[in-house]
Structures are given as C-alpha cells and as structure tokens.
Short mmCIF file of C-alpha atoms in Angstrom, two decimals:
data_model
loop_
_atom_site.label_atom_id
_atom_site.label_comp_id
_atom_site.label_asym_id
_atom_site.label_seq_id
_atom_site.Cartn_x
_atom_site.Cartn_y
_atom_site.Cartn_z
CA MET A 1 7.69 26.89 15.90
CA ILE A 2 9.23 25.16 18.39
CA VAL A 3 11.08 27.16 21.47
CA PHE A 4 14.22 25.26 23.19
CA GLU A 5 13.85 26.42 26.88
CA ARG A 6 15.84 24.19 28.97
CA VAL A 7 18.73 21.76 28.04
CA GLU A 8 20.54 19.07 31.02
CA TYR A 9 23.05 16.89 30.11
CA LYS A 10 25.70 14.65 31.97
CA ASN A 11 28.72 11.94 31.01
CA ILE A 12 28.18 12.74 27.17
CA LEU A 13 31.79 13.66 25.37
CA SER A 14 34.29 15.85 28.22
CA THR A 15 31.13 16.37 30.30
CA GLY A 16 31.72 14.61 33.46
CA LYS A 17 28.57 13.05 35.94
CA ALA A 18 28.35 16.31 37.62
CA GLY A 19 26.86 17.48 34.68
CA THR A 20 25.31 20.93 33.22
CA THR A 21 22.37 23.00 32.79
CA ILE A 22 21.71 25.67 30.38
CA ASP A 23 18.52 27.17 30.65
CA LEU A 24 17.35 29.55 27.43
CA ARG A 25 14.37 31.15 28.87
CA GLY A 26 16.37 33.77 29.75
CA GLY A 27 15.39 36.09 26.44
CA ALA A 28 14.57 36.20 23.17
CA LEU A 29 18.19 35.44 22.25
CA SER A 30 20.69 33.08 24.29
CA ILE A 31 24.83 33.60 23.46
CA ILE A 32 26.35 30.56 24.35
CA GLN A 33 30.71 31.99 24.21
CA GLY A 34 33.40 30.16 25.48
CA LYS A 35 37.37 29.30 24.76
CA ASN A 36 37.93 26.10 22.17
CA GLY A 37 37.25 22.81 24.05
CA SER A 38 35.12 24.23 26.84
CA GLY A 39 31.91 22.46 26.15
CA LYS A 40 30.28 24.65 22.93
CA SER A 41 29.88 21.77 20.26
CA THR A 42 28.69 19.52 23.19
CA PHE A 43 25.57 21.51 23.70
CA MET A 44 24.87 21.39 20.43
CA ASP A 45 25.08 17.42 20.59
CA ALA A 46 23.53 16.94 23.63
CA ILE A 47 20.80 18.75 21.59
CA HIS A 48 20.91 16.46 18.70
CA PHE A 49 21.07 13.60 20.54
CA ALA A 50 17.74 14.17 22.87
CA LEU A 51 15.94 14.84 19.63
CA PHE A 52 17.12 12.00 17.29
CA GLY A 53 19.13 9.48 18.93
CA LYS A 54 22.39 9.89 17.31
CA PRO A 55 25.26 12.32 17.51
CA PHE A 56 25.70 15.52 15.62
CA ARG A 57 29.38 15.39 14.98
CA LYS A 58 30.13 12.43 13.02
CA ILE A 59 31.38 9.73 15.40
CA LYS A 60 29.92 6.50 16.64
CA ILE A 61 27.26 7.02 18.91
CA GLY A 62 29.11 4.99 21.74
CA GLN A 63 31.68 7.47 21.39
CA LEU A 64 29.06 10.32 22.79
CA ALA A 65 29.26 8.84 26.13
CA ASN A 66 32.61 10.17 28.71
CA SER A 67 35.48 7.92 28.02
CA LEU A 68 36.05 7.61 31.57
CA ASN A 69 32.70 6.90 33.15
CA LYS A 70 31.17 4.95 30.20
CA LYS A 71 27.93 4.50 31.64
CA ASN A 72 24.68 7.07 32.82
CA MET A 73 25.04 9.67 29.67
CA MET A 74 21.75 11.15 29.67
CA VAL A 75 19.84 14.04 28.55
CA ASN A 76 16.71 16.01 29.16
CA LEU A 77 15.69 18.46 26.84
CA SER A 78 12.58 20.78 27.13
CA PHE A 79 10.85 23.20 24.72
CA SER A 80 7.31 24.22 23.60
CA GLN A 81 5.47 23.45 20.63
CA SER A 82 1.76 24.44 19.44
CA GLY A 83 0.60 25.59 23.03
CA HIS A 84 2.21 22.24 24.64
CA ASN A 85 5.29 21.56 26.60
CA TYR A 86 7.40 18.57 26.27
CA ARG A 87 10.08 16.93 27.52
CA VAL A 88 12.52 14.56 25.98
CA SER A 89 14.78 12.18 28.14
CA ARG A 90 17.44 9.89 26.56
CA GLY A 91 20.23 8.22 28.18
CA ILE A 92 22.92 5.20 27.37
CA ALA A 93 24.48 2.78 29.66
CA PRO A 94 21.31 2.11 30.68
CA THR A 95 19.24 2.75 27.47
CA ILE A 96 16.89 6.03 27.94
CA PHE A 97 14.22 7.16 25.59
CA GLU A 98 11.09 9.04 27.36
CA ILE A 99 8.80 11.74 25.74
CA TYR A 100 6.50 13.59 28.07
CA LYS A 101 3.77 16.22 26.91
CA ASN A 102 2.59 18.03 29.48
CA ASP A 103 4.39 16.42 32.31
CA GLU A 104 2.58 13.18 31.17
CA LEU A 105 4.56 10.07 29.43
CA ILE A 106 3.57 9.64 25.62
CA PRO A 107 3.22 5.14 25.58
CA GLN A 108 5.75 3.81 23.81
CA PRO A 109 5.36 1.62 21.49
CA ALA A 110 6.93 -1.98 21.39
CA ARG A 111 9.41 -0.46 18.44
CA SER A 112 11.91 2.20 19.65
CA ALA A 113 12.25 3.15 16.24
CA ASP A 114 8.66 4.17 16.08
CA TYR A 115 8.48 6.31 19.30
CA GLN A 116 11.15 8.45 17.19
CA GLN A 117 9.33 8.54 14.32
CA MET A 118 6.36 9.72 15.87
CA MET A 119 8.13 12.49 17.25
CA GLU A 120 9.77 13.75 14.06
CA ASP A 121 6.49 13.63 12.94
CA LYS A 122 3.92 14.29 14.82
CA ILE A 123 6.19 17.13 17.06
CA LEU A 124 8.97 18.33 15.94
CA GLY A 125 7.82 17.91 11.56
CA PHE A 126 11.47 17.50 10.64
CA SER A 127 14.09 15.12 10.13
CA SER A 128 17.86 15.36 11.20
CA LYS A 129 18.47 15.86 7.89
CA THR A 130 16.33 19.22 8.09
CA PHE A 131 17.81 19.89 11.66
CA GLY A 132 21.34 20.18 10.31
CA GLN A 133 20.50 22.06 7.29
CA VAL A 134 18.24 24.82 8.97
CA VAL A 135 18.48 24.88 12.95
CA VAL A 136 21.89 23.95 13.80
CA LEU A 137 25.14 24.23 11.24
CA GLY A 138 28.01 23.11 12.52
CA SER A 139 31.77 22.63 10.63
CA SER A 140 32.22 19.39 11.75
CA SER A 141 29.52 18.06 10.11
CA TYR A 142 27.83 19.99 7.88
CA THR A 143 26.84 18.81 4.46
CA PRO A 144 26.31 22.14 1.54
CA PHE A 145 22.67 20.66 0.62
CA MET A 146 23.27 19.92 -3.36
CA ASN A 147 25.94 17.66 -1.49
CA LEU A 148 23.18 15.81 -0.18
CA SER A 149 22.06 12.77 -1.89
CA THR A 150 18.99 12.66 -3.66
CA PRO A 151 16.61 10.85 -1.16
CA ASP A 152 18.29 13.26 1.59
CA ARG A 153 17.25 16.89 -0.68
CA ARG A 154 13.88 15.35 -1.40
CA LEU A 155 13.43 14.48 2.15
CA VAL A 156 14.46 18.07 3.85
CA VAL A 157 12.29 19.99 0.76
CA GLU A 158 9.28 17.61 1.69
CA ASP A 159 9.84 18.89 5.20
CA LEU A 160 10.36 22.54 4.39
CA LEU A 161 7.21 22.43 2.60
CA ASP A 162 5.05 20.02 4.36
CA LEU A 163 4.78 17.26 1.44
CA ARG A 164 5.20 14.11 2.90
CA ILE A 165 1.93 13.60 2.70
CA PHE A 166 2.34 13.07 -1.68
CA SER A 167 4.80 10.27 0.15
CA ALA A 168 1.91 8.50 1.91
CA MET A 169 -0.17 9.09 -1.11
CA ASN A 170 2.25 7.27 -3.28
CA ASP A 171 2.74 4.44 -0.97
CA ASN A 172 -0.73 3.54 -0.30
CA VAL A 173 -1.46 3.67 -4.19
CA LYS A 174 1.55 1.09 -4.38
CA LYS A 175 -0.24 -0.92 -1.61
CA ARG A 176 -3.48 -0.46 -3.57
CA VAL A 177 -2.04 -1.67 -6.95
CA SER A 178 -0.49 -4.77 -4.92
CA GLY A 179 -3.64 -5.77 -4.06
CA LYS A 180 -5.56 -5.67 -7.47
CA LYS A 181 -2.61 -7.89 -8.15
CA ASP A 182 -3.07 -10.63 -5.75
CA LEU A 183 -6.81 -10.90 -6.22
CA MET A 184 -5.75 -10.87 -10.49
CA LYS A 185 -3.86 -14.25 -9.08
CA ASP A 186 -6.62 -15.13 -7.19
CA ILE A 187 -8.79 -15.17 -10.44
CA GLN A 188 -6.72 -16.97 -12.63
CA SER A 189 -5.85 -19.36 -9.61
CA GLN A 190 -9.92 -19.91 -9.86
CA TYR A 191 -9.63 -20.44 -13.43
CA ASN A 192 -7.15 -22.25 -13.63
CA ILE A 193 -8.76 -24.96 -11.16
CA LEU A 194 -12.04 -24.78 -13.95
CA ASP A 195 -9.90 -25.08 -16.96
CA ALA A 196 -8.60 -28.45 -15.73
CA GLU A 197 -12.04 -29.52 -14.51
CA MET A 198 -13.50 -28.79 -18.41
CA GLU A 199 -10.55 -30.83 -19.80
CA ILE A 200 -11.12 -33.46 -17.45
CA ARG A 201 -15.18 -33.20 -18.29
CA GLU A 202 -14.63 -33.11 -22.11
CA GLU A 203 -12.60 -36.16 -21.83
CA HIS A 204 -15.34 -37.81 -19.90
CA ASN A 205 -17.75 -37.08 -22.69
CA ALA A 206 -15.94 -38.38 -25.53
CA LYS A 207 -16.04 -41.53 -23.33
CA ILE A 208 -20.20 -41.65 -22.65
CA SER A 209 -20.61 -41.01 -26.71
CA ALA A 210 -22.41 -44.19 -26.66
CA MET A 211 -24.83 -43.69 -23.84
CA SER A 212 -28.72 -42.26 -24.77
CA ASP A 213 -29.36 -38.72 -26.17
CA THR A 214 -30.69 -37.56 -22.87
CA SER A 215 -27.48 -38.77 -20.89
CA ILE A 216 -25.94 -37.13 -23.41
CA SER A 217 -27.85 -33.84 -23.73
CA GLU A 218 -27.16 -33.69 -19.59
CA LYS A 219 -23.68 -33.41 -19.54
CA ASN A 220 -23.43 -31.12 -22.62
CA LYS A 221 -25.75 -28.76 -19.93
CA GLU A 222 -23.02 -29.17 -17.34
CA LEU A 223 -20.06 -28.63 -19.93
CA GLU A 224 -22.37 -25.30 -20.49
CA MET A 225 -22.87 -24.39 -17.09
CA ASN A 226 -18.80 -24.67 -16.64
CA GLN A 227 -18.58 -23.03 -19.65
CA LEU A 228 -20.58 -19.70 -18.62
CA VAL A 229 -18.68 -19.89 -15.08
CA ILE A 230 -15.40 -19.48 -16.96
CA ASP A 231 -16.67 -16.92 -19.00
CA GLU A 232 -17.49 -14.74 -15.90
CA ILE A 233 -14.58 -15.55 -14.25
CA ASN A 234 -12.49 -13.77 -17.65
CA CYS A 235 -15.02 -11.11 -17.09
CA LYS A 236 -14.00 -11.09 -13.01
CA ILE A 237 -10.23 -10.94 -14.73
CA VAL A 238 -10.91 -8.33 -17.39
CA MET A 239 -12.69 -6.24 -14.60
CA ALA A 240 -9.79 -6.87 -12.32
CA LYS A 241 -6.87 -5.91 -14.56
CA SER A 242 -8.98 -2.89 -15.69
CA ARG A 243 -8.77 -1.81 -11.73
CA VAL A 244 -5.34 -2.17 -11.56
CA GLU A 245 -4.27 -0.49 -15.04
CA SER A 246 -7.00 2.36 -13.60
CA LEU A 247 -4.54 2.82 -10.60
CA GLU A 248 -1.64 3.28 -12.83
CA ARG A 249 -3.16 5.46 -15.30
CA ILE A 250 -0.56 8.24 -14.69
CA LYS A 251 1.94 5.65 -16.13
CA SER A 252 0.11 4.17 -18.68
CA PRO A 253 -0.36 5.80 -22.54
CA VAL A 254 -3.41 6.32 -24.46
CA GLY A 255 -3.14 3.22 -26.53
CA GLU A 256 -3.08 0.73 -23.52
CA HIS A 257 -6.28 2.54 -21.81
CA ARG A 258 -8.05 1.83 -25.46
CA LYS A 259 -6.98 -1.95 -25.67
CA ARG A 260 -8.70 -2.47 -22.34
CA ILE A 261 -11.95 -0.88 -23.91
CA ALA A 262 -11.36 -3.48 -27.22
CA LYS A 263 -10.33 -6.58 -24.86
CA ILE A 264 -14.21 -5.92 -22.86
CA GLU A 265 -15.42 -4.78 -25.66
CA THR A 266 -14.58 -8.22 -27.46
CA TYR A 267 -16.05 -10.18 -24.76
CA ARG A 268 -19.08 -8.13 -25.11
CA ILE A 269 -19.63 -9.06 -28.17
CA ASN A 270 -18.96 -12.79 -27.12
CA PHE A 271 -21.73 -12.94 -24.64
CA HIS A 272 -23.89 -11.31 -27.36
CA SER A 273 -23.48 -13.62 -29.46
CA LYS A 274 -23.55 -16.47 -27.45
CA LEU A 275 -26.83 -15.02 -26.15
CA SER A 276 -28.19 -15.08 -30.00
CA ALA A 277 -27.35 -18.59 -30.18
CA ILE A 278 -29.33 -19.33 -27.46
CA SER A 279 -31.99 -17.44 -28.44
CA LYS A 280 -32.51 -19.49 -31.67
CA GLU A 281 -32.14 -23.12 -29.67
CA HIS A 282 -35.36 -21.59 -28.11
CA LYS A 283 -36.81 -21.06 -30.97
CA PHE A 284 -36.05 -24.35 -32.50
CA TYR A 285 -37.78 -26.05 -29.16
CA GLU A 286 -40.79 -23.64 -29.45
CA SER A 287 -41.46 -24.90 -33.43
CA HIS A 288 -40.55 -28.36 -33.54
CA ASP A 289 -41.22 -31.72 -31.87
CA ASP A 290 -38.86 -34.09 -33.27
CA CYS A 291 -35.16 -34.04 -34.50
CA PRO A 292 -34.17 -33.11 -37.99
CA THR A 293 -31.39 -34.99 -37.72
CA CYS A 294 -32.28 -38.53 -35.83
CA LYS A 295 -36.30 -38.03 -37.16
CA GLN A 296 -36.79 -38.93 -33.24
CA LEU A 297 -39.99 -37.56 -31.39
CA ILE A 298 -38.60 -34.76 -28.72
CA SER A 299 -40.45 -35.64 -25.32
CA SER A 300 -42.27 -32.48 -23.36
CA ASP A 301 -39.59 -33.26 -20.43
CA THR A 302 -37.09 -32.99 -22.54
CA LYS A 303 -38.15 -30.17 -23.99
CA VAL A 304 -39.11 -27.87 -20.71
CA SER A 305 -35.64 -29.43 -19.29
CA ASN A 306 -33.62 -27.90 -21.89
CA VAL A 307 -35.62 -24.61 -22.19
CA THR A 308 -34.78 -24.44 -18.45
CA HIS A 309 -31.26 -24.59 -18.98
CA LEU A 310 -31.35 -22.45 -21.64
CA ASN A 311 -33.28 -19.36 -19.93
CA GLU A 312 -30.99 -20.01 -17.11
CA SER A 313 -27.62 -19.95 -19.58
CA ARG A 314 -29.39 -16.43 -20.96
CA GLN A 315 -29.68 -15.17 -17.47
CA ARG A 316 -26.09 -15.57 -16.66
CA LEU A 317 -24.91 -14.01 -19.94
CA GLU A 318 -27.25 -11.11 -19.54
CA ARG A 319 -25.37 -10.80 -16.28
CA GLY A 320 -22.33 -10.72 -18.00
CA ILE A 321 -23.34 -8.16 -20.82
CA THR A 322 -23.85 -5.89 -17.53
CA LYS A 323 -20.75 -6.08 -16.00
CA THR A 324 -18.93 -5.29 -19.38
CA ASP A 325 -21.63 -2.43 -19.96
CA VAL A 326 -20.46 -0.96 -16.39
CA GLU A 327 -16.96 -1.69 -16.86
CA LEU A 328 -17.21 -0.02 -19.94
CA ALA A 329 -18.92 2.84 -18.68
CA ASP A 330 -16.14 3.56 -15.96
CA LEU A 331 -13.36 3.43 -18.14
CA ASN A 332 -15.13 5.85 -21.09
CA THR A 333 -15.48 8.56 -17.92
#
C-alpha cells in the first residue's frame, strides 16, 4: 500500500515561486479544506503530475506552469511503498524527472517513457487511468468507469486484479509466432533455391543424354541427392508449420489439427515408398550381373558405387521417417 507523506510544489497553476508544502504524516487521516480558489485542486494536480507527468484536470501540460513565471515549476512528492521510501522530483522549464529510492537515485534509462513505465509497473502498481478511478476523484476530470474506452477499462481491471502478466504472455506468444513465421520464410527460400537448381540440372541432364551410361548414372545420383535434400527441407517446412500452428491451437479448430497430421503422414508414406524402391534396386544389384535392357555387363565398380549411393539415400529417408514420427507423436499428445 502506498502512503503519501509529503508534497512540495511551486510555480504550478496559481501557486507562485514561494511554493507550498503539505505534510501528510500528522495522522491516519488528513483533511484539506479551504475556500474556492484557495488551491485544493492544485494539490491534486501536483500529486498527479509528480506520479504521471501530466495534469489531473483536462488541460495541456504547458498550462500547468504558473502563467506569470512560466518556468521553474517543481513538484517533490515523498511516499512509502512496501517498506521503502520514495521521492519523485518532477519539473517543467527546465524538464526534471528523478526517482529516489531510500535517498538513492534510481538510474534513468535513455528514454523518459521507459522511466515512467518502470515507476508505474514496479513501484506504483497502477496507471493514471486507475489512479483517476479509485484514488483521486475530481469533478473536473472524472470519467465514469463504463464511459471509459475498452482498452482503458481493461487496463484498470488489470491494475486492480494484477492481471498484466496475461497481456505480457499474449505479447510473448505473438513474438514467438512471428519468429516461427520468419523461420518458415527462410526455409521456403532455401526450398525455392534448391528447386531452381533441380530444374537447371534436369535441363543439363537432357543435353547429355548421349553420354555413356556411367556418366548418366553419376548425374542421376546428383539429382537423387538433391531430391532427398528437397524432401528433407519439405519435412522441415511441414514441421515448422506445425510448430507455428501449435502456438495458435487456441485459435485453430480440431479439423485443422487433423489436416496437419494427415499432411505429415503423407510425407511419411512417401518416404516409405521411396525406401521400398531403394530396397528393390538394392536387391537387383545383389542378384544381377548385367543390365536386362542393354544386356551389358555391370562392372563391380559400378555396383559398389551404386550400392553405396543407395545406402546413403536409405539413411537420409530413414532420418526423414524418424523426424516425421517425432512430429506425429508431438501432435498426438
């Protein structure tokens, strides 16, 4: 709980350079009374300006300064909160904003707005809107709660019930979703580059169709290797999309969740199909010594090279299957 102890102000509104000091430590309750125009509302404006850097009544901040002096406006407000003593010094012409905790100046960030936000979040625990709803009520500037805008009403309720953590959590989720979307863009860019390389290699392969079987086989290996890389990137894209969508589950219907599972299962079936084709080709090299089409003998070097390439392709597909299994397990939990 905040306990206001002392307020000093000068050159604010009708108060001159001699200044006014009000000590609030005389008892549990302090009553300030006086005739109209004696400065009772100025007392509230001084406190509000010290805490939030703006007037309590509906005037421009420049109108707070004494109309004759127009400078050296200064407010010093002392209060205690959670066992600590604080003093806020704020002025206009020159601009001054300092917060002292137990007589030690709290370091100021580069932006004054950050300093103000720190005081509201870490020290006061409420905003100016909440202050005007539950602490100080004045006929000149009071707005009934239901007449406040929706964001202002939400801010007051969050202050009263200490619910700002949920707004912070929502902002954090939005940042994480944005990060995942950026990751998807990067992966999609890599995919587009590799896809363009595939097209170039396919065109080149058509031009060298007259080369020897060995040379064509080597080019086919490169194409297959690139295709496996593309398959892996496709898997990464699916997994990245799944991660982004998992952060938005509260917004996504159950049908969308099933579609994600079906899409990953399709990739998994595709990987298994390619793995089966590789196994058949591997068995062919184990059981044949010549080509059934051209009737030429398959050299042992060619066999070893092709079998090695098939084993590498098998390992890549198995890794892809493992990744899809992990992703399916995450989606099904």
